[in-house]
Short mmCIF file of C-alpha atoms in Angstrom, two decimals:
data_model
loop_
_atom_site.label_atom_id
_atom_site.label_comp_id
_atom_site.label_asym_id
_atom_site.label_seq_id
_atom_site.Cartn_x
_atom_site.Cartn_y
_atom_site.Cartn_z
CA MET A 1 -10.24 -10.02 4.67
CA ILE A 2 -8.79 -12.83 2.48
CA ILE A 3 -8.30 -12.14 -1.31
CA LYS A 4 -8.26 -14.37 -3.51
CA LYS A 5 -8.93 -11.66 -7.06
CA MET A 6 -6.13 -9.83 -6.70
CA LYS A 7 -6.09 -6.71 -9.34
CA LYS A 8 -2.81 -5.14 -10.95
CA LEU A 9 -1.14 -2.16 -9.20
CA PRO A 10 -2.07 0.40 -12.28
CA GLU A 11 0.08 0.77 -15.07
CA ASP A 12 0.73 4.89 -14.09
CA PHE A 13 1.75 3.70 -10.55
CA LEU A 14 4.91 6.10 -9.34
CA TRP A 15 7.34 3.54 -8.03
CA GLY A 16 10.39 5.58 -7.25
CA ALA A 17 12.30 6.29 -3.60
CA SER A 18 12.85 10.01 -1.35
CA THR A 19 15.42 12.27 -0.30
CA SER A 20 15.69 15.43 1.56
CA ALA A 21 17.80 17.95 1.13
CA TYR A 22 19.91 18.58 4.36
CA GLN A 23 20.18 14.86 4.79
CA VAL A 24 21.58 14.83 1.00
CA GLU A 25 22.94 17.28 -0.57
CA GLY A 26 25.92 18.23 1.58
CA ALA A 27 27.80 21.42 0.81
CA ASN A 28 24.99 23.33 3.21
CA LEU A 29 27.05 26.84 3.82
CA THR A 30 27.81 27.10 0.39
CA ASN A 31 27.68 28.14 -3.60
CA GLY A 32 24.76 30.90 -2.11
CA LYS A 33 23.34 28.85 0.76
CA GLY A 34 21.93 30.11 4.07
CA PRO A 35 22.23 28.12 7.65
CA SER A 36 18.88 26.42 8.27
CA VAL A 37 17.91 25.10 11.28
CA GLN A 38 19.66 21.66 10.85
CA ASP A 39 23.03 23.72 10.15
CA VAL A 40 22.79 25.97 13.67
CA LYS A 41 21.74 23.00 16.01
CA LYS A 42 24.11 20.35 17.95
CA VAL A 43 24.14 17.26 16.19
CA PRO A 44 23.33 14.14 18.56
CA GLU A 45 26.50 13.30 20.18
CA GLY A 46 28.99 10.93 17.90
CA THR A 47 26.91 11.34 14.77
CA SER A 48 28.18 13.66 11.93
CA GLU A 49 27.33 17.45 10.48
CA LEU A 50 25.53 17.96 7.28
CA ASP A 51 28.49 19.48 5.71
CA VAL A 52 29.13 16.66 3.34
CA CYS A 53 26.26 13.94 3.84
CA ALA A 54 26.19 11.99 0.44
CA ASP A 55 27.47 15.26 -1.50
CA PHE A 56 24.61 15.25 -3.82
CA TYR A 57 24.90 18.50 -4.08
CA HIS A 58 28.08 17.83 -6.30
CA ARG A 59 27.18 14.35 -7.53
CA TYR A 60 23.60 14.51 -8.61
CA LYS A 61 23.83 13.74 -12.16
CA GLU A 62 25.38 10.34 -11.00
CA ASP A 63 23.03 9.54 -8.37
CA ILE A 64 19.94 10.79 -10.35
CA ALA A 65 21.66 8.26 -13.45
CA LEU A 66 21.62 5.19 -10.96
CA MET A 67 17.96 5.81 -10.20
CA GLY A 68 17.31 5.56 -13.99
CA GLU A 69 19.05 2.39 -14.07
CA MET A 70 16.56 0.87 -11.50
CA GLY A 71 13.88 2.33 -13.42
CA PHE A 72 12.44 5.27 -10.89
CA LYS A 73 8.85 6.85 -12.49
CA THR A 74 9.35 9.38 -10.01
CA PHE A 75 12.30 10.84 -7.19
CA ARG A 76 10.79 12.17 -4.26
CA PHE A 77 13.78 15.15 -3.22
CA SER A 78 12.83 18.60 -1.31
CA ILE A 79 14.31 21.88 -1.74
CA ALA A 80 16.01 23.49 0.98
CA TRP A 81 14.32 26.77 1.74
CA SER A 82 17.54 28.42 2.83
CA ARG A 83 19.15 27.38 -0.67
CA ILE A 84 16.57 29.71 -2.43
CA LEU A 85 16.28 32.62 -0.07
CA PRO A 86 19.51 32.87 2.41
CA GLU A 87 17.68 35.06 4.77
CA GLY A 88 14.00 32.94 3.95
CA VAL A 89 12.88 36.14 2.99
CA GLY A 90 14.45 38.93 0.81
CA ALA A 91 17.49 37.76 -2.08
CA VAL A 92 16.83 35.38 -4.28
CA ASN A 93 20.18 32.67 -4.42
CA LYS A 94 20.49 32.42 -8.43
CA GLU A 95 22.75 28.95 -8.17
CA GLY A 96 20.49 27.96 -5.48
CA ILE A 97 17.43 28.19 -8.17
CA ASP A 98 19.97 27.21 -10.60
CA PHE A 99 20.63 23.72 -8.63
CA TYR A 100 17.15 22.61 -8.29
CA SER A 101 16.56 23.44 -12.33
CA ASP A 102 19.61 21.56 -12.91
CA VAL A 103 18.44 18.52 -10.61
CA ILE A 104 14.43 18.38 -12.31
CA ASP A 105 15.95 17.94 -15.73
CA GLU A 106 18.26 15.42 -14.62
CA CYS A 107 15.35 13.39 -13.63
CA LEU A 108 13.49 14.38 -16.50
CA LYS A 109 16.36 13.32 -18.87
CA ASN A 110 16.46 9.85 -17.28
CA ASN A 111 12.39 9.55 -17.80
CA ILE A 112 11.90 10.52 -14.08
CA GLU A 113 8.91 12.73 -12.69
CA PRO A 114 9.89 15.15 -10.06
CA LEU A 115 7.71 14.87 -6.34
CA VAL A 116 8.62 17.79 -4.89
CA THR A 117 8.92 18.75 -0.86
CA MET A 118 8.81 22.10 -0.04
CA PHE A 119 9.74 21.85 3.12
CA HIS A 120 11.23 19.29 5.18
CA PHE A 121 12.70 19.98 8.65
CA ASP A 122 14.92 22.62 7.29
CA LEU A 123 13.18 26.35 8.37
CA PRO A 124 15.52 28.83 7.56
CA ALA A 125 17.70 30.03 10.87
CA ALA A 126 16.74 33.62 10.50
CA LEU A 127 13.28 33.25 9.94
CA GLU A 128 13.51 31.05 13.32
CA LYS A 129 15.70 33.05 15.19
CA LYS A 130 12.75 36.09 14.79
CA GLY A 131 10.59 33.18 16.16
CA GLY A 132 9.81 31.04 13.26
CA TRP A 133 6.18 29.66 12.77
CA SER A 134 5.17 31.38 15.88
CA ARG A 135 4.90 34.27 13.72
CA ARG A 136 1.77 35.56 11.90
CA GLU A 137 4.28 36.42 8.80
CA SER A 138 5.70 32.83 8.61
CA VAL A 139 2.57 31.66 6.32
CA ASP A 140 3.30 34.82 4.06
CA GLU A 141 6.66 33.62 4.30
CA PHE A 142 6.05 30.48 3.11
CA VAL A 143 3.69 31.49 0.70
CA GLU A 144 6.34 33.40 -1.14
CA PHE A 145 9.11 30.51 -0.94
CA ALA A 146 6.32 28.55 -2.53
CA LYS A 147 5.43 31.04 -5.08
CA ILE A 148 9.01 31.51 -6.44
CA LEU A 149 9.40 27.67 -6.74
CA TYR A 150 5.86 27.44 -9.10
CA GLU A 151 7.56 30.28 -10.83
CA ASN A 152 10.12 28.55 -11.47
CA TYR A 153 9.85 24.49 -11.54
CA GLY A 154 6.21 24.87 -12.21
CA ASP A 155 6.84 23.83 -16.17
CA ARG A 156 8.38 20.78 -15.45
CA VAL A 157 6.82 19.66 -12.06
CA LYS A 158 3.50 17.87 -12.04
CA TYR A 159 3.55 16.74 -8.22
CA TRP A 160 4.27 18.49 -5.06
CA LEU A 161 4.42 18.19 -1.76
CA THR A 162 3.95 20.24 1.45
CA ILE A 163 4.90 20.13 4.91
CA ASN A 164 7.06 16.49 5.08
CA GLU A 165 5.98 15.23 8.54
CA GLN A 166 4.02 18.42 10.05
CA ASN A 167 2.79 16.06 12.71
CA MET A 168 6.32 15.30 13.84
CA LEU A 169 7.24 18.48 13.45
CA THR A 170 4.83 19.40 16.16
CA LEU A 171 5.29 16.32 18.50
CA VAL A 172 8.90 16.12 18.88
CA GLY A 173 10.50 19.29 17.19
CA ASP A 174 13.21 19.04 19.64
CA VAL A 175 14.12 15.28 18.80
CA ILE A 176 14.49 16.17 15.46
CA GLY A 177 16.09 19.65 16.05
CA THR A 178 13.31 21.96 14.02
CA GLY A 179 12.88 24.34 17.62
CA SER A 180 13.26 24.11 20.59
CA THR A 181 10.04 24.85 23.62
CA GLU A 182 12.43 25.41 26.80
CA GLY A 183 11.26 28.15 28.99
CA VAL A 184 7.87 28.39 27.29
CA GLU A 185 5.41 28.94 29.80
CA ASN A 186 2.82 26.62 27.91
CA LYS A 187 4.46 24.51 25.22
CA TYR A 188 1.63 23.37 24.20
CA LYS A 189 -0.09 26.55 23.28
CA LYS A 190 3.67 27.68 21.16
CA LEU A 191 3.66 23.90 19.29
CA TYR A 192 -0.05 24.16 18.31
CA GLN A 193 0.16 27.80 17.32
CA ASP A 194 3.24 27.21 15.25
CA ASN A 195 1.18 24.63 13.57
CA HIS A 196 -2.03 26.21 13.05
CA HIS A 197 0.11 28.70 11.58
CA MET A 198 1.82 25.84 9.08
CA LEU A 199 -1.68 24.41 8.27
CA LEU A 200 -2.42 27.73 6.87
CA ALA A 201 0.37 28.34 4.81
CA GLN A 202 0.07 24.42 3.24
CA ALA A 203 -3.63 25.21 2.64
CA LYS A 204 -2.47 28.56 0.87
CA ALA A 205 0.24 27.08 -0.82
CA MET A 206 -2.44 24.79 -2.27
CA LYS A 207 -4.42 26.66 -3.90
CA LEU A 208 -2.07 28.95 -5.10
CA CYS A 209 -0.36 26.24 -7.19
CA HIS A 210 -3.96 25.73 -7.95
CA GLU A 211 -3.74 29.32 -9.50
CA MET A 212 -0.56 29.07 -11.03
CA LEU A 213 -0.38 25.66 -12.25
CA PRO A 214 -3.48 24.19 -13.03
CA ASP A 215 -2.17 20.77 -14.22
CA ALA A 216 -0.13 20.63 -11.42
CA LYS A 217 -1.89 18.10 -8.62
CA ILE A 218 -0.41 19.02 -5.07
CA GLY A 219 -0.72 17.37 -1.29
CA PRO A 220 0.56 17.23 1.67
CA ALA A 221 2.91 14.51 3.25
CA PRO A 222 2.05 13.48 7.31
CA ASN A 223 3.80 10.64 8.84
CA ILE A 224 0.99 8.00 9.83
CA SER A 225 0.77 5.53 11.67
CA LEU A 226 -2.44 3.82 12.76
CA VAL A 227 -2.69 2.98 17.12
CA TYR A 228 -3.77 0.01 18.04
CA PRO A 229 -5.14 -0.61 21.48
CA ALA A 230 -3.51 -2.40 23.88
CA SER A 231 -5.74 -4.93 24.59
CA CYS A 232 -10.02 -5.06 23.81
CA LYS A 233 -10.68 -2.54 27.48
CA PRO A 234 -12.76 -0.03 26.01
CA GLU A 235 -10.44 2.81 28.18
CA ASP A 236 -7.51 1.75 26.00
CA MET A 237 -9.29 2.44 22.90
CA LEU A 238 -10.46 5.22 24.06
CA ALA A 239 -7.04 6.06 23.98
CA ALA A 240 -6.18 4.55 20.42
CA GLN A 241 -8.88 7.05 19.68
CA ASN A 242 -7.13 10.08 21.74
CA PHE A 243 -3.39 9.61 20.14
CA ASN A 244 -5.16 8.93 16.65
CA ALA A 245 -6.40 11.77 16.75
CA ILE A 246 -3.09 13.91 18.07
CA ARG A 247 -1.03 11.98 16.16
CA ASN A 248 -2.55 11.37 12.80
CA TRP A 249 -6.26 12.67 12.36
CA LEU A 250 -6.20 16.28 13.14
CA TYR A 251 -3.09 17.19 9.94
CA LEU A 252 -5.29 15.44 7.69
CA ASP A 253 -8.86 16.36 8.55
CA MET A 254 -7.31 20.00 8.40
CA ALA A 255 -5.74 19.30 4.83
CA VAL A 256 -8.19 17.55 3.30
CA TRP A 257 -11.74 19.12 5.07
CA GLY A 258 -10.37 22.05 6.47
CA ARG A 259 -11.30 21.75 9.84
CA TYR A 260 -9.44 21.11 13.58
CA ASN A 261 -10.35 17.53 14.77
CA ASN A 262 -12.81 17.74 18.02
CA LEU A 263 -11.02 15.10 20.11
CA VAL A 264 -7.73 17.37 19.63
CA TRP A 265 -10.04 20.47 19.73
CA THR A 266 -10.69 19.55 23.19
CA TYR A 267 -7.13 18.13 23.73
CA LEU A 268 -6.20 21.70 23.12
CA GLU A 269 -9.08 23.46 25.61
CA GLU A 270 -8.24 20.92 28.34
CA ARG A 271 -4.60 22.54 28.27
CA ASP A 272 -5.86 25.81 27.41
CA ALA A 273 -3.72 25.72 24.16
CA LEU A 274 -6.43 26.64 21.70
CA PRO A 275 -4.42 28.73 18.71
CA ASP A 276 -5.19 31.58 18.18
CA ILE A 277 -7.37 32.12 14.88
CA LEU A 278 -8.27 34.89 13.07
CA PRO A 279 -11.23 35.90 10.92
CA GLY A 280 -11.50 34.45 8.11
CA ASP A 281 -8.33 31.77 8.04
CA MET A 282 -10.95 28.39 8.47
CA ASP A 283 -12.44 29.86 5.01
CA ILE A 284 -8.85 29.54 3.61
CA MET A 285 -8.74 25.93 5.31
CA LYS A 286 -11.30 25.23 3.44
CA ALA A 287 -10.55 25.74 -0.21
CA ALA A 288 -6.88 24.30 0.05
CA LYS A 289 -8.02 21.36 -1.50
CA PRO A 290 -5.39 18.96 -1.77
CA ASP A 291 -5.78 16.32 -4.91
CA PHE A 292 -3.35 13.66 -3.08
CA ILE A 293 -2.36 13.01 0.06
CA GLY A 294 1.59 11.83 0.51
CA PHE A 295 2.44 9.90 3.03
CA ASN A 296 5.48 8.74 5.40
CA TYR A 297 4.78 5.14 7.05
CA TYR A 298 7.44 3.16 9.18
CA ASN A 299 4.91 1.36 11.64
CA THR A 300 1.75 1.22 13.65
CA ALA A 301 1.62 2.62 17.12
CA THR A 302 -0.02 0.93 20.10
CA VAL A 303 -1.20 2.43 23.04
CA GLN A 304 -2.37 1.77 26.55
CA TRP A 305 -4.94 4.15 28.81
CA ALA A 306 -3.10 6.31 30.92
CA ASP A 307 -4.22 7.48 34.53
CA ALA A 308 -4.36 11.20 35.02
CA SER A 309 -1.01 11.26 37.48
CA GLY A 310 2.84 11.43 36.38
CA ASP A 311 4.59 13.58 33.99
CA VAL A 312 4.36 14.01 30.48
CA LYS A 313 6.66 12.06 28.41
CA LEU A 314 8.15 12.02 24.60
CA GLY A 315 9.73 9.99 22.41
CA ASP A 316 10.95 9.81 19.08
CA GLN A 317 9.43 9.95 16.02
CA GLN A 318 7.97 6.10 17.03
CA SER A 319 8.43 4.95 20.40
CA GLY A 320 7.97 5.65 23.90
CA ALA A 321 5.28 8.60 24.69
CA LYS A 322 3.33 9.52 27.74
CA GLU A 323 0.27 11.96 28.41
CA PRO A 324 -1.49 11.45 30.95
CA GLY A 325 -5.14 11.33 31.52
CA VAL A 326 -4.58 10.45 27.02
CA TYR A 327 -2.25 7.52 26.11
CA GLN A 328 0.73 6.14 27.00
CA SER A 329 2.69 3.69 24.60
CA PHE A 330 2.87 0.65 24.77
CA ALA A 331 5.03 -2.56 23.22
CA ASN A 332 3.61 -4.60 21.02
CA PRO A 333 4.79 -8.27 21.72
CA ASN A 334 3.21 -9.46 18.58
CA LEU A 335 6.16 -7.73 16.02
CA LEU A 336 9.15 -7.65 15.56
CA ARG A 337 12.15 -4.77 15.90
CA THR A 338 14.61 -3.63 13.58
CA GLU A 339 18.35 -2.66 14.14
CA PHE A 340 17.21 0.07 15.85
CA GLY A 341 14.49 -0.76 17.92
CA TRP A 342 11.39 0.05 15.81
CA GLU A 343 8.39 -2.70 15.05
CA ILE A 344 7.92 -3.51 12.03
CA ASP A 345 4.17 -4.59 10.96
CA PRO A 346 3.32 -4.78 6.61
CA MET A 347 -0.08 -5.55 7.81
CA GLY A 348 -0.10 -2.52 10.00
CA PHE A 349 0.62 -0.29 6.43
CA ARG A 350 -2.62 -2.01 4.25
CA ALA A 351 -4.40 -1.01 7.89
CA THR A 352 -3.40 2.66 7.67
CA MET A 353 -3.85 2.61 3.59
CA ARG A 354 -7.17 1.46 4.43
CA GLU A 355 -8.16 3.50 7.15
CA MET A 356 -6.85 6.74 5.53
CA TYR A 357 -8.74 6.03 2.94
CA SER A 358 -12.22 5.55 4.36
CA ARG A 359 -12.02 8.68 5.72
CA TYR A 360 -10.55 10.98 3.01
CA HIS A 361 -11.35 8.89 -0.50
CA LEU A 362 -8.22 10.39 -2.19
CA PRO A 363 -5.59 9.00 -4.21
CA MET A 364 -2.65 7.84 -1.61
CA ILE A 365 1.68 7.90 -2.24
CA VAL A 366 4.06 6.47 -0.04
CA THR A 367 6.29 9.05 0.34
CA GLU A 368 8.93 7.18 2.77
CA ASN A 369 8.69 3.39 4.55
CA GLY A 370 12.22 2.04 4.84
CA LEU A 371 14.67 -0.14 6.98
CA GLY A 372 17.54 1.81 8.66
CA ALA A 373 20.61 -1.08 9.29
CA TYR A 374 24.08 -0.99 9.77
CA ASP A 375 25.06 -2.35 5.89
CA LYS A 376 27.93 -3.69 5.37
CA LEU A 377 30.40 -3.00 1.31
CA THR A 378 32.23 -6.34 1.32
CA GLU A 379 35.97 -6.09 -0.28
CA ASP A 380 34.29 -7.48 -4.23
CA GLY A 381 32.61 -4.03 -3.42
CA LYS A 382 28.87 -5.55 -2.81
CA ILE A 383 26.16 -4.70 -0.58
CA HIS A 384 24.04 -8.55 0.53
CA ASP A 385 21.36 -6.04 2.43
CA GLU A 386 18.39 -8.95 2.16
CA TYR A 387 16.99 -7.85 5.39
CA ARG A 388 15.80 -4.88 3.56
CA ILE A 389 14.22 -6.70 0.54
CA GLU A 390 12.83 -8.56 2.36
CA TYR A 391 11.30 -5.22 4.73
CA LEU A 392 9.74 -3.70 1.50
CA ARG A 393 9.23 -6.73 -0.38
CA LYS A 394 6.32 -7.64 2.42
CA HIS A 395 5.19 -3.74 2.38
CA ILE A 396 4.50 -3.67 -1.42
CA GLU A 397 2.56 -7.02 -0.78
CA GLN A 398 0.28 -4.94 1.24
CA ILE A 399 0.18 -2.12 -0.79
CA LYS A 400 -0.64 -4.87 -3.51
CA LEU A 401 -3.66 -6.33 -1.14
CA ALA A 402 -5.17 -2.86 -0.34
CA VAL A 403 -5.64 -2.16 -4.22
CA SER A 404 -7.28 -5.31 -4.45
CA GLU A 405 -9.62 -4.21 -1.55
CA GLY A 406 -10.13 -0.73 -3.52
CA VAL A 407 -8.02 1.90 -2.21
CA GLU A 408 -6.36 3.77 -4.82
CA MET A 409 -2.72 4.29 -4.53
CA MET A 410 -0.79 6.06 -7.36
CA GLY A 411 2.86 5.87 -6.00
CA TYR A 412 5.50 3.95 -3.49
CA CYS A 413 8.61 6.09 -2.82
CA PRO A 414 10.51 4.34 0.14
CA TRP A 415 12.89 5.85 2.17
CA SER A 416 15.84 6.40 1.22
CA ALA A 417 17.13 6.15 -2.98
CA ILE A 418 20.59 7.12 -1.03
CA ASP A 419 22.31 6.84 1.93
CA LEU A 420 22.16 9.76 3.77
CA VAL A 421 22.42 11.04 7.77
CA SER A 422 19.30 10.42 9.66
CA THR A 423 17.04 12.35 11.63
CA HIS A 424 18.50 12.47 14.70
CA GLU A 425 21.09 8.50 14.39
CA GLY A 426 23.91 9.50 11.61
CA VAL A 427 25.08 8.37 8.63
CA VAL A 428 25.30 4.38 10.00
CA LYS A 429 22.02 4.15 9.98
CA ARG A 430 21.57 3.48 6.11
CA TYR A 431 18.25 3.01 4.12
CA GLY A 432 19.73 2.80 0.49
CA PHE A 433 19.50 1.31 -2.51
CA ILE A 434 22.28 2.74 -3.47
CA TYR A 435 25.54 2.74 -0.80
CA VAL A 436 27.96 6.19 -0.40
CA ASN A 437 31.34 5.16 1.00
CA ARG A 438 31.37 6.69 4.01
CA ASP A 439 32.06 6.16 7.51
CA GLU A 440 30.49 9.01 10.40
CA PHE A 441 33.60 10.26 10.25
CA ASP A 442 35.81 9.28 7.59
CA LEU A 443 34.59 10.57 4.27
CA LYS A 444 36.64 7.98 2.51
CA ASP A 445 35.76 8.29 -1.34
CA LEU A 446 32.02 8.27 -1.28
CA ALA A 447 31.65 6.38 -3.86
CA ARG A 448 28.40 4.14 -4.82
CA TYR A 449 27.92 1.34 -4.83
CA ARG A 450 24.56 -0.88 -6.09
CA LYS A 451 23.16 -2.84 -3.55
CA ASP A 452 21.36 -6.19 -3.46
CA SER A 453 18.12 -3.97 -2.97
CA PHE A 454 19.14 -2.29 -6.23
CA PHE A 455 18.82 -5.23 -8.00
CA TRP A 456 15.78 -6.53 -6.99
CA TYR A 457 14.24 -3.19 -7.10
CA LYS A 458 15.00 -2.83 -10.32
CA LYS A 459 12.90 -6.11 -10.81
CA VAL A 460 9.54 -5.04 -9.45
CA ILE A 461 9.64 -1.68 -10.88
CA GLU A 462 9.90 -3.73 -14.54
CA SER A 463 7.30 -5.96 -13.73
CA ASN A 464 4.91 -2.93 -12.39
CA GLY A 465 5.18 -4.95 -8.49
CA GLU A 466 4.46 -8.40 -10.21
CA GLU A 467 8.00 -9.90 -9.51
CA LEU A 468 8.81 -9.64 -5.60
#
C-alpha cells in the first residue's frame, strides 16, 4: 500500500553491520585454533586461501574503532568453534577465549552492542571427519560449545544468534564448502537428517540461553528470500509455495513453533528422506521460544512449475535451481542485477519482512544485506561506491515503509562491516564500508580506507534513518 503517514524507526534501533570469523579473521591455523571445514576445503580456482583474509584477528581494535566512528549501535560477528575448541570438543583454547573476550570488550568500549553468531559455516574439521551433523552426538557437541560461550561472554553479550543460514547449509552446502554428499546413496536423507540435528541443537541452545542468561535474547539467522511465481498460472503459484516452504518456512516454522512444515514433510516423504526423530525431540523444539528472528536478505527468488522429467539442478545461494515436479528457477525480467549477477529487489525486501511478520509476529533484525562489487581505490585513497549507497538507501527505505505498516524491526546489519573473503567468489567481491588494501593474492599493506559509503552510513545512523 502507499504510506502517507510514515512512522519513525525505534529510538533504540540497532544500526550496525556484519562479518563472519572464517571470512574476516585470518590467523586460521594459529594461536591455538584448530582447522574448520573451511580451512580444509579446496577453495574455488582463482580465489585466495583463508589464512589472512582481512587480518581482523590482529587488527580488530582498529576495525572496531572505525565502526565506532561510524556510530554503530551493534556489530554482528561470529565465533569460530574451532578457535574455542580446536577438536570441536574437549580441551578449550584459552587464546581463543581471550581473543573474543577482547573483541567484546573493544565493542563495549566503543558503545557497540555485540551481536554474536555461534556458528557460521565453520564446523570443526575434527567433527566433520567423524561424520559432522549426521551424528546424533553433534547436538550435544553444539550445546556444550554454546554453554562455554554463555559462561565466558554472557555477562557482556545481550544478543545471540544460533546458526547462520542453516537453510543454505542444507540446500547448497557443496557450493559454500560445508560438506559433501558425493557417494551418498540418498542425499536428501543425509541432508535432512543433518538439518534435524541442527534444528535440535539450535532449540537446545536457545533454551539453555534462557536458563543461563535470563536477560539475554536469542534467535535464528536463516537466509530468507520470498519466492514469487513466474506468472499468474495456478501451477506457478504452487511452485512458489513449494519453494517458499523448502527454502524459507521449514526453518522458521521449526524455530518459532517447533513443528515441521507440512509441504516439506510431504516433499521428504516422496523422497524417502524423512529424518529419524527420537521421542522427545519435538518437545525440545517446541520449548525453544526464540526472542526475535535474525535474517539475511539479498534478493527474492522467482520460480515456475517444473514437470516431473529432467534432473535436479543445484544453484548457488541466489540462483539457478530445479527440482522436477516441485519448482524451477526463473530469471525475473523486472529486476536489475549486480556485477556478479545477483538480482536487486528492494521492494521484495519489504514483501519478505511483511510475510515473515504476518507468519511469526516476532521482532526482526536484518543480519545481512548488501552489494558485492569491484570497488576501486583511487590514487588519493578514495573509494567512490555510490552504487552501494544507492542499494542500501533503497533497502533502508523499505525497512521504514515496513515499520510504518506495523512490522516490528529492531535493527539493520548489512553485509559487511569491512571487506572480507566472499563465500565462494574471493576478495575481489567487496561488500564493506571499510576498504582493505589487498588483492586476491597480493596482500599489499592491508591498510584500511573509509569508502564513500562509510561517511554516508554514518549520517544515516546519526539521523536514525531520517537522512538517506
